mmCIF file with all atom_site columns, C-alpha atoms in Angstrom:
data_model
loop_
_atom_site.group_PDB
_atom_site.id
_atom_site.type_symbol
_atom_site.label_atom_id
_atom_site.label_alt_id
_atom_site.label_comp_id
_atom_site.label_asym_id
_atom_site.label_entity_id
_atom_site.label_seq_id
_atom_site.pdbx_PDB_ins_code
_atom_site.Cartn_x
_atom_site.Cartn_y
_atom_site.Cartn_z
_atom_site.occupancy
_atom_site.B_iso_or_equiv
_atom_site.pdbx_formal_charge
_atom_site.auth_seq_id
_atom_site.auth_comp_id
_atom_site.auth_asym_id
_atom_site.auth_atom_id
_atom_site.pdbx_PDB_model_num
ATOM 1   C CA . MET A 1 1   ? 0.204   0.430   -0.109 1.00 58.00 ? 15  MET A CA 1
ATOM 2   C CA . GLY A 1 2   ? 1.098   2.972   -0.601 1.00 70.00 ? 16  GLY A CA 1
ATOM 3   C CA . ARG A 1 3   ? 1.292   6.859   1.214  1.00 71.00 ? 17  ARG A CA 1
ATOM 4   C CA . GLN A 1 4   ? -1.604  7.807   -0.853 1.00 72.00 ? 18  GLN A CA 1
ATOM 5   C CA . GLY A 1 5   ? -2.978  4.821   0.871  1.00 64.00 ? 19  GLY A CA 1
ATOM 6   C CA . LEU A 1 6   ? -2.115  4.536   4.192  1.00 66.00 ? 20  LEU A CA 1
ATOM 7   C CA . LEU A 1 7   ? -3.732  8.136   4.168  1.00 66.00 ? 21  LEU A CA 1
ATOM 8   C CA . VAL A 1 8   ? -7.167  8.103   2.737  1.00 63.00 ? 22  VAL A CA 1
ATOM 9   C CA . SER A 1 9   ? -7.006  4.046   6.039  1.00 71.00 ? 23  SER A CA 1
ATOM 10  C CA . PHE A 1 10  ? -6.015  6.483   8.088  1.00 66.00 ? 24  PHE A CA 1
ATOM 11  C CA . VAL A 1 11  ? -8.961  9.822   7.535  1.00 62.00 ? 25  VAL A CA 1
ATOM 12  C CA . ALA A 1 12  ? -11.554 7.099   6.792  1.00 65.00 ? 26  ALA A CA 1
ATOM 13  C CA . GLY A 1 13  ? -10.014 5.648   10.110 1.00 62.00 ? 27  GLY A CA 1
ATOM 14  C CA . CYS A 1 14  ? -10.480 8.601   12.485 1.00 59.00 ? 28  CYS A CA 1
ATOM 15  C CA . LEU A 1 15  ? -14.045 9.604   10.225 1.00 58.00 ? 29  LEU A CA 1
ATOM 16  C CA . TRP A 1 16  ? -15.222 6.094   11.272 1.00 61.00 ? 30  TRP A CA 1
ATOM 17  C CA . CYS A 1 17  ? -14.054 6.684   15.442 1.00 57.00 ? 31  CYS A CA 1
ATOM 18  C CA . LEU A 1 18  ? -15.419 10.517  15.400 1.00 54.00 ? 32  LEU A CA 1
ATOM 19  C CA . LEU A 1 19  ? -18.896 9.823   14.527 1.00 53.00 ? 33  LEU A CA 1
ATOM 20  C CA . SER A 1 20  ? -18.926 6.418   15.975 1.00 56.00 ? 34  SER A CA 1
ATOM 21  C CA . TRP A 1 21  ? -19.003 9.363   19.105 1.00 54.00 ? 35  TRP A CA 1
ATOM 22  C CA . LEU A 1 22  ? -21.875 10.922  18.261 1.00 52.00 ? 36  LEU A CA 1
ATOM 23  C CA . PRO A 1 23  ? -25.155 10.304  19.350 1.00 52.00 ? 37  PRO A CA 1
ATOM 24  C CA . PHE A 1 24  ? -27.856 8.070   16.939 1.00 48.00 ? 38  PHE A CA 1
ATOM 25  C CA . SER A 1 25  ? -31.177 9.897   17.465 1.00 47.00 ? 39  SER A CA 1
ATOM 26  C CA . GLN A 1 26  ? -33.332 8.901   20.138 1.00 45.00 ? 40  GLN A CA 1
ATOM 27  C CA . ALA A 1 27  ? -36.597 8.312   17.667 1.00 45.00 ? 41  ALA A CA 1
ATOM 28  C CA . GLU A 1 28  ? -34.330 5.201   16.875 1.00 51.00 ? 42  GLU A CA 1
ATOM 29  C CA . ALA A 1 29  ? -35.678 3.764   19.681 1.00 64.00 ? 43  ALA A CA 1
ATOM 30  C CA . LEU A 1 30  ? -38.819 1.532   19.955 1.00 81.00 ? 44  LEU A CA 1
ATOM 31  C CA . THR A 1 31  ? -39.964 1.746   23.083 1.00 88.00 ? 45  THR A CA 1
ATOM 32  C CA . PRO A 1 32  ? -42.900 -0.397  24.490 1.00 92.00 ? 46  PRO A CA 1
ATOM 33  C CA . ILE A 1 33  ? -45.298 0.013   26.270 1.00 94.00 ? 47  ILE A CA 1
ATOM 34  C CA . LYS A 1 34  ? -48.804 -1.814  28.739 1.00 95.00 ? 48  LYS A CA 1
ATOM 35  C CA . LEU A 1 35  ? -51.683 -1.383  27.932 1.00 96.00 ? 49  LEU A CA 1
ATOM 36  C CA . TYR A 1 36  ? -54.410 -2.893  30.003 1.00 97.00 ? 50  TYR A CA 1
ATOM 37  C CA . ASP A 1 37  ? -57.575 -2.966  31.307 1.00 97.00 ? 51  ASP A CA 1
ATOM 38  C CA . LEU A 1 38  ? -59.303 -2.644  27.912 1.00 97.00 ? 52  LEU A CA 1
ATOM 39  C CA . SER A 1 39  ? -63.303 -3.136  26.768 1.00 97.00 ? 53  SER A CA 1
ATOM 40  C CA . TYR A 1 40  ? -64.852 -0.930  23.670 1.00 96.00 ? 54  TYR A CA 1
ATOM 41  C CA . GLU A 1 41  ? -68.132 1.436   23.072 1.00 95.00 ? 55  GLU A CA 1
ATOM 42  C CA . LYS A 1 42  ? -69.331 2.399   20.270 1.00 94.00 ? 56  LYS A CA 1
ATOM 43  C CA . CYS A 1 43  ? -68.721 6.098   18.514 1.00 91.00 ? 57  CYS A CA 1
ATOM 44  C CA . PRO A 1 44  ? -70.046 8.883   19.343 1.00 89.00 ? 58  PRO A CA 1
ATOM 45  C CA . ALA A 1 45  ? -72.364 9.905   16.955 1.00 84.00 ? 59  ALA A CA 1
ATOM 46  C CA . GLU A 1 46  ? -69.606 13.163  14.995 1.00 81.00 ? 60  GLU A CA 1
ATOM 47  C CA . MET A 1 47  ? -67.458 10.072  15.506 1.00 77.00 ? 61  MET A CA 1
ATOM 48  C CA . GLN A 1 48  ? -69.834 8.284   13.288 1.00 67.00 ? 62  GLN A CA 1
ATOM 49  C CA . GLY A 1 49  ? -68.550 8.325   8.790  1.00 61.00 ? 63  GLY A CA 1
ATOM 50  C CA . ILE A 1 50  ? -65.135 8.987   9.369  1.00 53.00 ? 64  ILE A CA 1
ATOM 51  C CA . VAL A 1 51  ? -63.871 5.663   10.202 1.00 48.00 ? 65  VAL A CA 1
ATOM 52  C CA . THR A 1 52  ? -64.178 3.184   7.599  1.00 48.00 ? 66  THR A CA 1
ATOM 53  C CA . SER A 1 53  ? -63.578 0.085   6.740  1.00 47.00 ? 67  SER A CA 1
ATOM 54  C CA . GLY A 1 54  ? -61.969 1.174   3.900  1.00 53.00 ? 68  GLY A CA 1
ATOM 55  C CA . SER A 1 55  ? -64.754 -0.309  0.744  1.00 55.00 ? 69  SER A CA 1
ATOM 56  C CA . ASN A 1 56  ? -67.647 0.577   0.273  1.00 59.00 ? 70  ASN A CA 1
ATOM 57  C CA . ARG A 1 57  ? -69.243 -2.403  2.665  1.00 68.00 ? 71  ARG A CA 1
ATOM 58  C CA . ASP A 1 58  ? -71.233 -0.700  6.147  1.00 83.00 ? 72  ASP A CA 1
ATOM 59  C CA . ALA A 1 59  ? -69.359 -0.040  8.969  1.00 86.00 ? 73  ALA A CA 1
ATOM 60  C CA . ASN A 1 60  ? -69.897 0.413   13.263 1.00 90.00 ? 74  ASN A CA 1
ATOM 61  C CA . CYS A 1 61  ? -67.169 2.083   14.410 1.00 91.00 ? 75  CYS A CA 1
ATOM 62  C CA . PHE A 1 62  ? -66.399 1.820   18.268 1.00 94.00 ? 76  PHE A CA 1
ATOM 63  C CA . LEU A 1 63  ? -63.798 3.668   20.469 1.00 95.00 ? 77  LEU A CA 1
ATOM 64  C CA . ILE A 1 64  ? -61.386 0.613   21.967 1.00 96.00 ? 78  ILE A CA 1
ATOM 65  C CA . LYS A 1 65  ? -60.061 2.174   25.596 1.00 97.00 ? 79  LYS A CA 1
ATOM 66  C CA . GLY A 1 66  ? -58.059 1.699   28.162 1.00 97.00 ? 80  GLY A CA 1
ATOM 67  C CA . LYS A 1 67  ? -54.731 2.158   30.959 1.00 97.00 ? 81  LYS A CA 1
ATOM 68  C CA . ALA A 1 68  ? -51.304 2.528   28.292 1.00 97.00 ? 82  ALA A CA 1
ATOM 69  C CA . LYS A 1 69  ? -47.940 1.864   31.015 1.00 96.00 ? 83  LYS A CA 1
ATOM 70  C CA . ASN A 1 70  ? -44.996 3.772   29.847 1.00 95.00 ? 84  ASN A CA 1
ATOM 71  C CA . ALA A 1 71  ? -42.138 3.319   31.812 1.00 92.00 ? 85  ALA A CA 1
ATOM 72  C CA . THR A 1 72  ? -39.368 4.792   31.721 1.00 90.00 ? 86  THR A CA 1
ATOM 73  C CA . ASN A 1 73  ? -39.019 9.128   32.303 1.00 89.00 ? 87  ASN A CA 1
ATOM 74  C CA . LYS A 1 74  ? -39.674 10.049  28.556 1.00 90.00 ? 88  LYS A CA 1
ATOM 75  C CA . PHE A 1 75  ? -42.762 11.569  26.817 1.00 91.00 ? 89  PHE A CA 1
ATOM 76  C CA . ILE A 1 76  ? -43.138 8.825   24.188 1.00 92.00 ? 90  ILE A CA 1
ATOM 77  C CA . VAL A 1 77  ? -45.481 9.520   20.470 1.00 88.00 ? 91  VAL A CA 1
ATOM 78  C CA . ASP A 1 78  ? -46.320 7.396   17.034 1.00 86.00 ? 92  ASP A CA 1
ATOM 79  C CA . ALA A 1 79  ? -46.789 4.449   19.087 1.00 92.00 ? 93  ALA A CA 1
ATOM 80  C CA . ASP A 1 80  ? -48.340 2.008   16.865 1.00 93.00 ? 94  ASP A CA 1
ATOM 81  C CA . VAL A 1 81  ? -50.943 -0.156  18.834 1.00 95.00 ? 95  VAL A CA 1
ATOM 82  C CA . PHE A 1 82  ? -52.040 -3.695  17.891 1.00 95.00 ? 96  PHE A CA 1
ATOM 83  C CA . GLY A 1 83  ? -53.625 -6.224  19.262 1.00 94.00 ? 97  GLY A CA 1
ATOM 84  C CA . ARG A 1 84  ? -55.970 -8.846  17.555 1.00 94.00 ? 98  ARG A CA 1
ATOM 85  C CA . ILE A 1 85  ? -60.024 -8.678  18.152 1.00 95.00 ? 99  ILE A CA 1
ATOM 86  C CA . TYR A 1 86  ? -62.400 -10.757 17.183 1.00 95.00 ? 100 TYR A CA 1
ATOM 87  C CA . ASP A 1 87  ? -66.417 -10.979 16.523 1.00 94.00 ? 101 ASP A CA 1
ATOM 88  C CA . GLY A 1 88  ? -69.551 -12.355 18.982 1.00 94.00 ? 102 GLY A CA 1
ATOM 89  C CA . ASN A 1 89  ? -68.057 -15.619 17.117 1.00 94.00 ? 103 ASN A CA 1
ATOM 90  C CA . GLY A 1 90  ? -65.052 -15.667 17.656 1.00 94.00 ? 104 GLY A CA 1
ATOM 91  C CA . SER A 1 91  ? -64.010 -14.584 13.817 1.00 93.00 ? 105 SER A CA 1
ATOM 92  C CA . PRO A 1 92  ? -61.127 -12.008 13.118 1.00 93.00 ? 106 PRO A CA 1
ATOM 93  C CA . THR A 1 93  ? -61.993 -8.038  12.736 1.00 91.00 ? 107 THR A CA 1
ATOM 94  C CA . PHE A 1 94  ? -59.028 -7.344  10.788 1.00 83.00 ? 108 PHE A CA 1
ATOM 95  C CA . GLU A 1 95  ? -58.506 -10.188 8.086  1.00 79.00 ? 109 GLU A CA 1
ATOM 96  C CA . ASN A 1 96  ? -54.220 -10.521 7.998  1.00 76.00 ? 110 ASN A CA 1
ATOM 97  C CA . ARG A 1 97  ? -54.068 -7.148  10.513 1.00 79.00 ? 111 ARG A CA 1
ATOM 98  C CA . GLY A 1 98  ? -52.292 -6.856  13.726 1.00 85.00 ? 112 GLY A CA 1
ATOM 99  C CA . ARG A 1 99  ? -51.639 -3.004  13.683 1.00 91.00 ? 113 ARG A CA 1
ATOM 100 C CA . VAL A 1 100 ? -54.353 -1.247  14.882 1.00 92.00 ? 114 VAL A CA 1
ATOM 101 C CA . GLY A 1 101 ? -53.867 2.115   15.186 1.00 92.00 ? 115 GLY A CA 1
ATOM 102 C CA . THR A 1 102 ? -52.480 5.393   17.200 1.00 92.00 ? 116 THR A CA 1
ATOM 103 C CA . ILE A 1 103 ? -52.096 6.684   20.328 1.00 93.00 ? 117 ILE A CA 1
ATOM 104 C CA . MET A 1 104 ? -50.517 9.986   19.098 1.00 90.00 ? 118 MET A CA 1
ATOM 105 C CA . GLU A 1 105 ? -48.810 10.235  22.966 1.00 91.00 ? 119 GLU A CA 1
ATOM 106 C CA . VAL A 1 106 ? -48.303 8.505   26.024 1.00 94.00 ? 120 VAL A CA 1
ATOM 107 C CA . PRO A 1 107 ? -46.473 11.070  29.010 1.00 95.00 ? 121 PRO A CA 1
ATOM 108 C CA . PRO A 1 108 ? -44.459 8.991   31.743 1.00 95.00 ? 122 PRO A CA 1
ATOM 109 C CA . GLY A 1 109 ? -45.876 6.759   33.758 1.00 95.00 ? 123 GLY A CA 1
ATOM 110 C CA . GLU A 1 110 ? -50.462 5.917   33.819 1.00 97.00 ? 124 GLU A CA 1
ATOM 111 C CA . SER A 1 111 ? -52.366 7.090   31.327 1.00 96.00 ? 125 SER A CA 1
ATOM 112 C CA . ASP A 1 112 ? -55.891 6.840   28.751 1.00 97.00 ? 126 ASP A CA 1
ATOM 113 C CA . PHE A 1 113 ? -56.025 6.237   25.523 1.00 96.00 ? 127 PHE A CA 1
ATOM 114 C CA . GLU A 1 114 ? -58.741 6.097   22.745 1.00 95.00 ? 128 GLU A CA 1
ATOM 115 C CA . ILE A 1 115 ? -58.719 4.908   19.037 1.00 94.00 ? 129 ILE A CA 1
ATOM 116 C CA . PRO A 1 116 ? -61.439 4.319   17.035 1.00 94.00 ? 130 PRO A CA 1
ATOM 117 C CA . VAL A 1 117 ? -61.979 1.425   15.102 1.00 92.00 ? 131 VAL A CA 1
ATOM 118 C CA . SER A 1 118 ? -64.139 0.393   12.349 1.00 90.00 ? 132 SER A CA 1
ATOM 119 C CA . VAL A 1 119 ? -65.582 -2.989  12.083 1.00 91.00 ? 133 VAL A CA 1
ATOM 120 C CA . ALA A 1 120 ? -67.726 -4.515  8.951  1.00 90.00 ? 134 ALA A CA 1
ATOM 121 C CA . ALA A 1 121 ? -71.624 -3.599  10.511 1.00 90.00 ? 135 ALA A CA 1
ATOM 122 C CA . ASN A 1 122 ? -71.567 -7.615  9.753  1.00 92.00 ? 136 ASN A CA 1
ATOM 123 C CA . GLN A 1 123 ? -69.951 -9.219  12.589 1.00 93.00 ? 137 GLN A CA 1
ATOM 124 C CA . PRO A 1 124 ? -71.373 -10.056 15.881 1.00 94.00 ? 138 PRO A CA 1
ATOM 125 C CA . GLU A 1 125 ? -70.342 -8.286  18.812 1.00 94.00 ? 139 GLU A CA 1
ATOM 126 C CA . PRO A 1 126 ? -69.700 -8.670  21.519 1.00 95.00 ? 140 PRO A CA 1
ATOM 127 C CA . LEU A 1 127 ? -65.756 -8.177  20.769 1.00 95.00 ? 141 LEU A CA 1
ATOM 128 C CA . GLN A 1 128 ? -62.555 -9.492  21.718 1.00 96.00 ? 142 GLN A CA 1
ATOM 129 C CA . LEU A 1 129 ? -59.417 -7.767  22.454 1.00 95.00 ? 143 LEU A CA 1
ATOM 130 C CA . LYS A 1 130 ? -56.329 -9.804  22.761 1.00 95.00 ? 144 LYS A CA 1
ATOM 131 C CA . GLN A 1 131 ? -52.970 -9.174  22.802 1.00 94.00 ? 145 GLN A CA 1
ATOM 132 C CA . PHE A 1 132 ? -53.237 -5.810  23.192 1.00 95.00 ? 146 PHE A CA 1
ATOM 133 C CA . LYS A 1 133 ? -49.358 -4.029  23.766 1.00 95.00 ? 147 LYS A CA 1
ATOM 134 C CA . ALA A 1 134 ? -48.045 -0.718  21.602 1.00 95.00 ? 148 ALA A CA 1
ATOM 135 C CA . SER A 1 135 ? -44.794 0.576   21.198 1.00 92.00 ? 149 SER A CA 1
ATOM 136 C CA . GLY A 1 136 ? -43.950 4.540   20.343 1.00 90.00 ? 150 GLY A CA 1
ATOM 137 C CA . PHE A 1 137 ? -41.043 6.801   20.103 1.00 86.00 ? 151 PHE A CA 1
ATOM 138 C CA . THR A 1 138 ? -39.310 9.620   22.113 1.00 82.00 ? 152 THR A CA 1
ATOM 139 C CA . SER A 1 139 ? -39.516 11.827  18.872 1.00 75.00 ? 153 SER A CA 1
ATOM 140 C CA . GLN A 1 140 ? -41.993 12.452  16.133 1.00 70.00 ? 154 GLN A CA 1
ATOM 141 C CA . VAL A 1 141 ? -40.875 9.648   13.648 1.00 66.00 ? 155 VAL A CA 1
ATOM 142 C CA . ARG A 1 142 ? -44.425 10.336  10.795 1.00 58.00 ? 156 ARG A CA 1
ATOM 143 C CA . PRO A 1 143 ? -44.595 14.899  10.410 1.00 57.00 ? 157 PRO A CA 1
ATOM 144 C CA . PHE A 1 144 ? -47.747 13.757  8.321  1.00 54.00 ? 158 PHE A CA 1
ATOM 145 C CA . TYR A 1 145 ? -49.422 13.507  11.417 1.00 54.00 ? 159 TYR A CA 1
ATOM 146 C CA . TYR A 1 146 ? -48.972 16.899  13.268 1.00 53.00 ? 160 TYR A CA 1
ATOM 147 C CA . ASP A 1 147 ? -50.383 19.491  12.481 1.00 56.00 ? 161 ASP A CA 1
ATOM 148 C CA . ASN A 1 148 ? -47.651 22.098  11.813 1.00 51.00 ? 162 ASN A CA 1
ATOM 149 C CA . ASP A 1 149 ? -47.605 23.794  14.637 1.00 53.00 ? 163 ASP A CA 1
ATOM 150 C CA . ASP A 1 150 ? -46.543 20.707  16.217 1.00 47.00 ? 164 ASP A CA 1
ATOM 151 C CA . ILE A 1 151 ? -43.736 20.416  14.238 1.00 43.00 ? 165 ILE A CA 1
#
């Protein structure tokens, strides 16, 4: 290896060393959030029609409610909620889909949350809510979710 090769290797090594000391964005790390005390109720009249099934079939709007426990001392945003929702016959309401929604903000400690979901009108109640969990970030990762004043 010639003089130029040694110089390039040295500079590359120095850059790698310097960059390895820079902190990574905290948004890259997912933070788990425990969800419990789950229940559901029909959406208020003003929300009916806002949440749709993604097709032209009739759908019922429900609010899934519960408690979220953020065990960190950090404010969590953009928490994706995953779970299984079954109808009164034990049939899945979201075929091939585990993500049911997003909790925009989860402060440290325990807090209440609610997520609107739509279920095909031909699926009977009572709904069964199973295996719910969430994970989020310590900074905004989806700017299109926020008003321009929030960014």
